[in-house]
């Protein structure tokens, strides 16, 4: 589960910053995830990693980064959703052209709010 290692790195980064501020309780954490990044896996990994830390009671705000796609072959255009992906590949429904969607698996930390 690649999500776990990505969330682990972000949790460690947040904890490092929080500890510099004297370990205040964190109220909320705002993420943006790629359309192929599993939200249930993100939440589960966060809950496990945040246990017994200042992050434990933080509210997660998760938004989805969807990507606009325009096929270079046939011109078909749409917003790529997670259901449209095979792994990190998108197959154009108009002509079968295959496009790699790298940012589909991204997870970006947008903000951390402390008490």
mmCIF file of N, CA and C in Angstrom:
data_model
loop_
_atom_site.group_PDB
_atom_site.id
_atom_site.type_symbol
_atom_site.label_atom_id
_atom_site.label_comp_id
_atom_site.label_asym_id
_atom_site.label_seq_id
_atom_site.Cartn_x
_atom_site.Cartn_y
_atom_site.Cartn_z
ATOM 1 N N UNK A 1 0.855 -1.175 0.000
ATOM 2 C CA UNK A 1 0.000 0.000 0.000
ATOM 3 C C UNK A 1 0.895 1.229 0.000
ATOM 4 N N UNK A 2 1.070 1.841 -1.161
ATOM 5 C CA UNK A 2 1.953 3.004 -1.278
ATOM 6 C C UNK A 2 1.417 4.199 -0.506
ATOM 7 N N UNK A 3 0.099 4.250 -0.300
ATOM 8 C CA UNK A 3 -0.488 5.366 0.443
ATOM 9 C C UNK A 3 0.118 5.482 1.834
ATOM 10 N N UNK A 4 0.337 4.336 2.490
ATOM 11 C CA UNK A 4 0.832 4.352 3.869
ATOM 12 C C UNK A 4 2.180 5.062 3.958
ATOM 13 N N UNK A 5 3.098 4.735 3.072
ATOM 14 C CA UNK A 5 4.429 5.350 3.149
ATOM 15 C C UNK A 5 4.383 6.846 2.836
ATOM 16 N N UNK A 6 3.490 7.254 1.946
ATOM 17 C CA UNK A 6 3.358 8.678 1.638
ATOM 18 C C UNK A 6 2.765 9.423 2.827
ATOM 19 N N UNK A 7 1.716 8.866 3.429
ATOM 20 C CA UNK A 7 1.102 9.488 4.607
ATOM 21 C C UNK A 7 2.098 9.510 5.763
ATOM 22 N N UNK A 8 2.867 8.443 5.914
ATOM 23 C CA UNK A 8 3.868 8.384 6.983
ATOM 24 C C UNK A 8 4.871 9.533 6.864
ATOM 25 N N UNK A 9 5.337 9.792 5.662
ATOM 26 C CA UNK A 9 6.297 10.884 5.459
ATOM 27 C C UNK A 9 5.666 12.238 5.804
ATOM 28 N N UNK A 10 4.411 12.444 5.414
ATOM 29 C CA UNK A 10 3.745 13.709 5.732
ATOM 30 C C UNK A 10 3.478 13.851 7.227
ATOM 31 N N UNK A 11 3.072 12.772 7.880
ATOM 32 C CA UNK A 11 2.839 12.814 9.332
ATOM 33 C C UNK A 11 4.138 13.144 10.058
ATOM 34 N N UNK A 12 5.235 12.541 9.646
ATOM 35 C CA UNK A 12 6.523 12.835 10.281
ATOM 36 C C UNK A 12 6.907 14.303 10.087
ATOM 37 N N UNK A 13 6.637 14.828 8.902
ATOM 38 C CA UNK A 13 6.922 16.239 8.623
ATOM 39 C C UNK A 13 6.073 17.160 9.504
ATOM 40 N N UNK A 14 4.794 16.839 9.631
ATOM 41 C CA UNK A 14 3.900 17.642 10.475
ATOM 42 C C UNK A 14 4.339 17.563 11.927
ATOM 43 N N UNK A 15 4.624 16.355 12.410
ATOM 44 C CA UNK A 15 5.051 16.189 13.804
ATOM 45 C C UNK A 15 6.337 16.947 14.090
ATOM 46 N N UNK A 16 7.250 16.942 13.152
ATOM 47 C CA UNK A 16 8.503 17.670 13.328
ATOM 48 C C UNK A 16 8.238 19.159 13.531
ATOM 49 N N UNK A 17 7.350 19.716 12.726
ATOM 50 C CA UNK A 17 7.013 21.139 12.850
ATOM 51 C C UNK A 17 6.245 21.423 14.135
ATOM 52 N N UNK A 18 5.318 20.540 14.479
ATOM 53 C CA UNK A 18 4.512 20.724 15.691
ATOM 54 C C UNK A 18 5.401 20.680 16.933
ATOM 55 N N UNK A 19 6.356 19.796 16.937
ATOM 56 C CA UNK A 19 7.260 19.679 18.096
ATOM 57 C C UNK A 19 8.107 20.932 18.272
ATOM 58 N N UNK A 20 8.433 21.596 17.176
ATOM 59 C CA UNK A 20 9.185 22.854 17.262
ATOM 60 C C UNK A 20 8.361 23.939 17.953
ATOM 61 N N UNK A 21 7.044 23.778 17.936
ATOM 62 C CA UNK A 21 6.145 24.759 18.546
ATOM 63 C C UNK A 21 5.678 24.321 19.937
ATOM 64 N N UNK A 22 6.319 23.314 20.508
ATOM 65 C CA UNK A 22 5.974 22.871 21.858
ATOM 66 C C UNK A 22 4.853 21.853 21.918
ATOM 67 N N UNK A 23 4.636 21.107 20.865
ATOM 68 C CA UNK A 23 3.620 20.051 20.806
ATOM 69 C C UNK A 23 2.183 20.516 21.027
ATOM 70 N N UNK A 24 1.748 21.596 20.389
ATOM 71 C CA UNK A 24 0.339 21.969 20.551
ATOM 72 C C UNK A 24 -0.563 20.923 19.894
ATOM 73 N N UNK A 25 -1.797 20.858 20.360
ATOM 74 C CA UNK A 25 -2.761 19.942 19.758
ATOM 75 C C UNK A 25 -3.127 20.483 18.375
ATOM 76 N N UNK A 26 -3.212 19.603 17.415
ATOM 77 C CA UNK A 26 -3.562 19.985 16.045
ATOM 78 C C UNK A 26 -5.071 19.836 15.863
ATOM 79 N N UNK A 27 -5.722 20.919 15.423
ATOM 80 C CA UNK A 27 -7.174 20.905 15.209
ATOM 81 C C UNK A 27 -7.559 20.275 13.877
ATOM 82 N N UNK A 28 -6.845 20.657 12.822
ATOM 83 C CA UNK A 28 -7.208 20.133 11.505
ATOM 84 C C UNK A 28 -5.997 20.095 10.582
ATOM 85 N N UNK A 29 -6.087 19.178 9.636
ATOM 86 C CA UNK A 29 -5.056 19.021 8.611
ATOM 87 C C UNK A 29 -5.776 18.951 7.271
ATOM 88 N N UNK A 30 -5.317 19.758 6.326
ATOM 89 C CA UNK A 30 -5.963 19.874 5.022
ATOM 90 C C UNK A 30 -5.038 19.276 3.958
ATOM 91 N N UNK A 31 -5.522 18.235 3.284
ATOM 92 C CA UNK A 31 -4.785 17.560 2.223
ATOM 93 C C UNK A 31 -5.491 17.761 0.894
ATOM 94 N N UNK A 32 -4.728 17.653 -0.183
ATOM 95 C CA UNK A 32 -5.282 17.514 -1.528
ATOM 96 C C UNK A 32 -4.700 16.222 -2.080
ATOM 97 N N UNK A 33 -5.585 15.345 -2.534
ATOM 98 C CA UNK A 33 -5.125 14.050 -3.045
ATOM 99 C C UNK A 33 -5.445 13.913 -4.522
ATOM 100 N N UNK A 34 -4.573 13.175 -5.199
ATOM 101 C CA UNK A 34 -4.833 12.846 -6.592
ATOM 102 C C UNK A 34 -6.012 11.904 -6.695
ATOM 103 N N UNK A 35 -6.629 11.847 -7.849
ATOM 104 C CA UNK A 35 -7.858 11.074 -8.022
ATOM 105 C C UNK A 35 -7.671 9.574 -7.824
ATOM 106 N N UNK A 36 -6.455 9.061 -7.949
ATOM 107 C CA UNK A 36 -6.223 7.630 -7.754
ATOM 108 C C UNK A 36 -5.743 7.297 -6.349
ATOM 109 N N UNK A 37 -5.522 8.302 -5.535
ATOM 110 C CA UNK A 37 -5.041 8.087 -4.166
ATOM 111 C C UNK A 37 -6.245 7.704 -3.323
ATOM 112 N N UNK A 38 -6.216 6.523 -2.744
ATOM 113 C CA UNK A 38 -7.352 5.995 -2.000
ATOM 114 C C UNK A 38 -7.610 6.793 -0.723
ATOM 115 N N UNK A 39 -8.786 7.427 -0.653
ATOM 116 C CA UNK A 39 -9.125 8.192 0.553
ATOM 117 C C UNK A 39 -9.276 7.295 1.784
ATOM 118 N N UNK A 40 -9.943 6.136 1.693
ATOM 119 C CA UNK A 40 -10.012 5.264 2.871
ATOM 120 C C UNK A 40 -8.624 4.818 3.351
ATOM 121 N N UNK A 41 -7.715 4.553 2.420
ATOM 122 C CA UNK A 41 -6.353 4.167 2.809
ATOM 123 C C UNK A 41 -5.635 5.331 3.469
ATOM 124 N N UNK A 42 -5.851 6.549 2.965
ATOM 125 C CA UNK A 42 -5.252 7.745 3.559
ATOM 126 C C UNK A 42 -5.741 7.915 4.994
ATOM 127 N N UNK A 43 -7.047 7.835 5.197
ATOM 128 C CA UNK A 43 -7.628 8.017 6.530
ATOM 129 C C UNK A 43 -7.140 6.930 7.478
ATOM 130 N N UNK A 44 -7.142 5.690 7.029
ATOM 131 C CA UNK A 44 -6.688 4.582 7.875
ATOM 132 C C UNK A 44 -5.218 4.747 8.251
ATOM 133 N N UNK A 45 -4.382 5.068 7.295
ATOM 134 C CA UNK A 45 -2.956 5.259 7.583
ATOM 135 C C UNK A 45 -2.764 6.415 8.555
ATOM 136 N N UNK A 46 -3.494 7.502 8.339
ATOM 137 C CA UNK A 46 -3.371 8.653 9.231
ATOM 138 C C UNK A 46 -3.776 8.278 10.650
ATOM 139 N N UNK A 47 -4.887 7.575 10.805
ATOM 140 C CA UNK A 47 -5.353 7.191 12.142
ATOM 141 C C UNK A 47 -4.323 6.336 12.870
ATOM 142 N N UNK A 48 -3.712 5.409 12.171
ATOM 143 C CA UNK A 48 -2.687 4.547 12.776
ATOM 144 C C UNK A 48 -1.458 5.366 13.157
ATOM 145 N N UNK A 49 -0.995 6.212 12.247
ATOM 146 C CA UNK A 49 0.236 6.975 12.469
ATOM 147 C C UNK A 49 0.069 8.113 13.472
ATOM 148 N N UNK A 50 -1.141 8.638 13.602
ATOM 149 C CA UNK A 50 -1.380 9.780 14.494
ATOM 150 C C UNK A 50 -1.687 9.360 15.930
ATOM 151 N N UNK A 51 -1.928 8.083 16.133
ATOM 152 C CA UNK A 51 -2.280 7.600 17.474
ATOM 153 C C UNK A 51 -1.215 8.003 18.487
ATOM 154 N N UNK A 52 -1.671 8.529 19.624
ATOM 155 C CA UNK A 52 -0.799 8.944 20.734
ATOM 156 C C UNK A 52 0.164 10.071 20.351
ATOM 157 N N UNK A 53 -0.257 10.924 19.427
ATOM 158 C CA UNK A 53 0.531 12.099 19.036
ATOM 159 C C UNK A 53 -0.383 13.326 19.106
ATOM 160 N N UNK A 54 0.170 14.526 18.972
ATOM 161 C CA UNK A 54 -0.672 15.731 18.935
ATOM 162 C C UNK A 54 -1.631 15.771 17.733
ATOM 163 N N UNK A 55 -1.467 14.846 16.810
ATOM 164 C CA UNK A 55 -2.322 14.803 15.620
ATOM 165 C C UNK A 55 -3.549 13.916 15.803
ATOM 166 N N UNK A 56 -3.585 13.174 16.892
ATOM 167 C CA UNK A 56 -4.587 12.117 17.063
ATOM 168 C C UNK A 56 -6.031 12.599 16.889
ATOM 169 N N UNK A 57 -6.368 13.749 17.393
ATOM 170 C CA UNK A 57 -7.758 14.234 17.337
ATOM 171 C C UNK A 57 -7.995 15.220 16.185
ATOM 172 N N UNK A 58 -7.019 15.366 15.328
ATOM 173 C CA UNK A 58 -7.147 16.326 14.223
ATOM 174 C C UNK A 58 -8.237 15.899 13.245
ATOM 175 N N UNK A 59 -8.959 16.885 12.762
ATOM 176 C CA UNK A 59 -9.967 16.655 11.733
ATOM 177 C C UNK A 59 -9.251 16.714 10.382
ATOM 178 N N UNK A 60 -9.493 15.709 9.559
ATOM 179 C CA UNK A 60 -8.891 15.690 8.223
ATOM 180 C C UNK A 60 -9.840 16.334 7.221
ATOM 181 N N UNK A 61 -9.308 17.250 6.453
ATOM 182 C CA UNK A 61 -10.046 17.859 5.349
ATOM 183 C C UNK A 61 -9.329 17.387 4.090
ATOM 184 N N UNK A 62 -10.049 16.659 3.255
ATOM 185 C CA UNK A 62 -9.421 16.055 2.078
ATOM 186 C C UNK A 62 -10.173 16.498 0.832
ATOM 187 N N UNK A 63 -9.460 17.147 -0.062
ATOM 188 C CA UNK A 63 -10.068 17.513 -1.340
ATOM 189 C C UNK A 63 -9.389 16.718 -2.444
ATOM 190 N N UNK A 64 -10.105 16.557 -3.530
ATOM 191 C CA UNK A 64 -9.603 15.754 -4.646
ATOM 192 C C UNK A 64 -9.076 16.671 -5.747
ATOM 193 N N UNK A 65 -7.883 16.360 -6.211
ATOM 194 C CA UNK A 65 -7.300 17.053 -7.352
ATOM 195 C C UNK A 65 -7.663 16.256 -8.601
ATOM 196 N N UNK A 66 -8.610 16.755 -9.350
ATOM 197 C CA UNK A 66 -8.974 16.113 -10.609
ATOM 198 C C UNK A 66 -8.238 16.811 -11.742
ATOM 199 N N UNK A 67 -7.956 16.064 -12.753
ATOM 200 C CA UNK A 67 -7.182 16.594 -13.873
ATOM 201 C C UNK A 67 -8.054 16.671 -15.118
ATOM 202 N N UNK A 68 -7.987 17.793 -15.792
ATOM 203 C CA UNK A 68 -8.653 17.922 -17.089
ATOM 204 C C UNK A 68 -7.807 17.191 -18.128
ATOM 205 N N UNK A 69 -8.471 16.445 -18.991
ATOM 206 C CA UNK A 69 -7.775 15.694 -20.031
ATOM 207 C C UNK A 69 -8.377 16.050 -21.379
ATOM 208 N N UNK A 70 -7.516 16.357 -22.327
ATOM 209 C CA UNK A 70 -7.928 16.511 -23.720
ATOM 210 C C UNK A 70 -7.036 15.591 -24.539
ATOM 211 N N UNK A 71 -7.656 14.679 -25.221
ATOM 212 C CA UNK A 71 -6.909 13.682 -25.986
ATOM 213 C C UNK A 71 -6.188 14.339 -27.163
ATOM 214 N N UNK A 72 -4.878 14.097 -27.260
ATOM 215 C CA UNK A 72 -4.129 14.669 -28.379
ATOM 216 C C UNK A 72 -4.452 13.998 -29.717
ATOM 217 N N UNK A 73 -5.078 12.827 -29.642
ATOM 218 C CA UNK A 73 -5.384 12.106 -30.874
ATOM 219 C C UNK A 73 -6.763 12.472 -31.428
ATOM 220 N N UNK A 74 -7.804 12.444 -30.566
ATOM 221 C CA UNK A 74 -9.165 12.651 -31.085
ATOM 222 C C UNK A 74 -9.847 13.914 -30.566
ATOM 223 N N UNK A 75 -9.234 14.582 -29.569
ATOM 224 C CA UNK A 75 -9.803 15.814 -29.041
ATOM 225 C C UNK A 75 -10.834 15.638 -27.946
ATOM 226 N N UNK A 76 -11.148 14.386 -27.586
ATOM 227 C CA UNK A 76 -12.101 14.148 -26.490
ATOM 228 C C UNK A 76 -11.600 14.857 -25.233
ATOM 229 N N UNK A 77 -12.523 15.491 -24.495
ATOM 230 C CA UNK A 77 -12.141 16.243 -23.305
ATOM 231 C C UNK A 77 -13.027 15.844 -22.130
ATOM 232 N N UNK A 78 -12.411 15.662 -20.954
ATOM 233 C CA UNK A 78 -13.167 15.358 -19.744
ATOM 234 C C UNK A 78 -12.285 15.546 -18.524
ATOM 235 N N UNK A 79 -12.927 15.616 -17.358
ATOM 236 C CA UNK A 79 -12.206 15.623 -16.089
ATOM 237 C C UNK A 79 -11.977 14.168 -15.714
ATOM 238 N N UNK A 80 -10.736 13.811 -15.410
ATOM 239 C CA UNK A 80 -10.392 12.435 -15.064
ATOM 240 C C UNK A 80 -10.707 12.199 -13.589
ATOM 241 N N UNK A 81 -11.556 11.221 -13.322
ATOM 242 C CA UNK A 81 -11.925 10.804 -11.967
ATOM 243 C C UNK A 81 -11.207 9.492 -11.657
ATOM 244 N N UNK A 82 -11.200 9.108 -10.387
ATOM 245 C CA UNK A 82 -10.502 7.877 -10.003
ATOM 246 C C UNK A 82 -11.078 6.657 -10.709
ATOM 247 N N UNK A 83 -12.395 6.641 -10.947
ATOM 248 C CA UNK A 83 -13.017 5.502 -11.630
ATOM 249 C C UNK A 83 -12.580 5.387 -13.088
ATOM 250 N N UNK A 84 -12.022 6.451 -13.631
ATOM 251 C CA UNK A 84 -11.585 6.460 -15.027
ATOM 252 C C UNK A 84 -10.181 5.890 -15.210
ATOM 253 N N UNK A 85 -9.479 5.649 -14.114
ATOM 254 C CA UNK A 85 -8.075 5.243 -14.194
ATOM 255 C C UNK A 85 -7.901 3.738 -14.095
ATOM 256 N N UNK A 86 -6.887 3.262 -14.783
ATOM 257 C CA UNK A 86 -6.410 1.895 -14.633
ATOM 258 C C UNK A 86 -4.992 2.054 -14.112
ATOM 259 N N UNK A 87 -4.828 1.840 -12.786
ATOM 260 C CA UNK A 87 -3.547 2.164 -12.157
ATOM 261 C C UNK A 87 -3.382 3.666 -12.211
ATOM 262 N N UNK A 88 -2.368 4.124 -12.903
ATOM 263 C CA UNK A 88 -2.194 5.569 -13.100
ATOM 264 C C UNK A 88 -2.310 5.928 -14.585
ATOM 265 N N UNK A 89 -3.013 5.080 -15.312
ATOM 266 C CA UNK A 89 -3.201 5.291 -16.743
ATOM 267 C C UNK A 89 -4.664 5.630 -17.028
ATOM 268 N N UNK A 90 -4.851 6.533 -17.968
ATOM 269 C CA UNK A 90 -6.186 6.893 -18.436
ATOM 270 C C UNK A 90 -6.285 6.488 -19.894
ATOM 271 N N UNK A 91 -7.356 5.773 -20.226
ATOM 272 C CA UNK A 91 -7.595 5.356 -21.604
ATOM 273 C C UNK A 91 -8.727 6.220 -22.155
ATOM 274 N N UNK A 92 -8.438 6.940 -23.207
ATOM 275 C CA UNK A 92 -9.432 7.822 -23.819
ATOM 276 C C UNK A 92 -10.624 6.992 -24.299
ATOM 277 N N UNK A 93 -11.835 7.334 -23.839
ATOM 278 C CA UNK A 93 -13.004 6.584 -24.295
ATOM 279 C C UNK A 93 -13.358 6.857 -25.756
ATOM 280 N N UNK A 94 -12.804 7.923 -26.309
ATOM 281 C CA UNK A 94 -13.081 8.257 -27.704
ATOM 282 C C UNK A 94 -12.298 7.431 -28.704
ATOM 283 N N UNK A 95 -11.008 7.164 -28.377
ATOM 284 C CA UNK A 95 -10.165 6.497 -29.379
ATOM 285 C C UNK A 95 -9.222 5.436 -28.809
ATOM 286 N N UNK A 96 -9.161 5.306 -27.481
ATOM 287 C CA UNK A 96 -8.287 4.302 -26.883
ATOM 288 C C UNK A 96 -6.880 4.775 -26.590
ATOM 289 N N UNK A 97 -6.587 6.033 -26.866
ATOM 290 C CA UNK A 97 -5.265 6.592 -26.560
ATOM 291 C C UNK A 97 -5.002 6.463 -25.058
ATOM 292 N N UNK A 98 -3.777 6.073 -24.689
ATOM 293 C CA UNK A 98 -3.417 5.876 -23.281
ATOM 294 C C UNK A 98 -2.522 7.018 -22.818
ATOM 295 N N UNK A 99 -2.904 7.640 -21.702
ATOM 296 C CA UNK A 99 -2.160 8.761 -21.120
ATOM 297 C C UNK A 99 -1.787 8.403 -19.686
ATOM 298 N N UNK A 100 -0.537 8.625 -19.334
ATOM 299 C CA UNK A 100 -0.093 8.415 -17.961
ATOM 300 C C UNK A 100 -0.451 9.655 -17.141
ATOM 301 N N UNK A 101 -1.103 9.436 -16.003
ATOM 302 C CA UNK A 101 -1.533 10.536 -15.130
ATOM 303 C C UNK A 101 -0.706 10.442 -13.847
ATOM 304 N N UNK A 102 0.457 11.068 -13.846
ATOM 305 C CA UNK A 102 1.363 10.970 -12.703
ATOM 306 C C UNK A 102 0.775 11.550 -11.424
ATOM 307 N N UNK A 103 0.134 12.710 -11.518
ATOM 308 C CA UNK A 103 -0.354 13.370 -10.310
ATOM 309 C C UNK A 103 -1.561 12.670 -9.696
ATOM 310 N N UNK A 104 -2.080 11.633 -10.330
ATOM 311 C CA UNK A 104 -3.223 10.906 -9.783
ATOM 312 C C UNK A 104 -2.905 10.282 -8.434
ATOM 313 N N UNK A 105 -1.645 9.988 -8.181
ATOM 314 C CA UNK A 105 -1.233 9.358 -6.926
ATOM 315 C C UNK A 105 -0.602 10.352 -5.960
ATOM 316 N N UNK A 106 -0.700 11.630 -6.236
ATOM 317 C CA UNK A 106 -0.088 12.647 -5.379
ATOM 318 C C UNK A 106 -0.907 12.900 -4.122
ATOM 319 N N UNK A 107 -0.210 13.308 -3.084
ATOM 320 C CA UNK A 107 -0.843 13.773 -1.856
ATOM 321 C C UNK A 107 -0.095 15.018 -1.431
ATOM 322 N N UNK A 108 -0.829 16.117 -1.315
ATOM 323 C CA UNK A 108 -0.221 17.407 -0.990
ATOM 324 C C UNK A 108 -0.781 17.913 0.334
ATOM 325 N N UNK A 109 0.104 18.336 1.210
ATOM 326 C CA UNK A 109 -0.298 18.946 2.470
ATOM 327 C C UNK A 109 -0.553 20.425 2.206
ATOM 328 N N UNK A 110 -1.776 20.879 2.459
ATOM 329 C CA UNK A 110 -2.128 22.276 2.206
ATOM 330 C C UNK A 110 -2.013 23.139 3.452
ATOM 331 N N UNK A 111 -2.476 22.621 4.600
ATOM 332 C CA UNK A 111 -2.393 23.420 5.826
ATOM 333 C C UNK A 111 -2.561 22.556 7.064
ATOM 334 N N UNK A 112 -2.049 23.084 8.170
ATOM 335 C CA UNK A 112 -2.192 22.461 9.485
ATOM 336 C C UNK A 112 -2.642 23.564 10.433
ATOM 337 N N UNK A 113 -3.738 23.329 11.136
ATOM 338 C CA UNK A 113 -4.232 24.318 12.093
ATOM 339 C C UNK A 113 -4.057 23.775 13.503
ATOM 340 N N UNK A 114 -3.370 24.533 14.346
ATOM 341 C CA UNK A 114 -3.131 24.106 15.730
ATOM 342 C C UNK A 114 -4.078 24.837 16.672
ATOM 343 N N UNK A 115 -4.249 24.235 17.861
ATOM 344 C CA UNK A 115 -5.159 24.813 18.874
ATOM 345 C C UNK A 115 -4.563 26.074 19.463
#
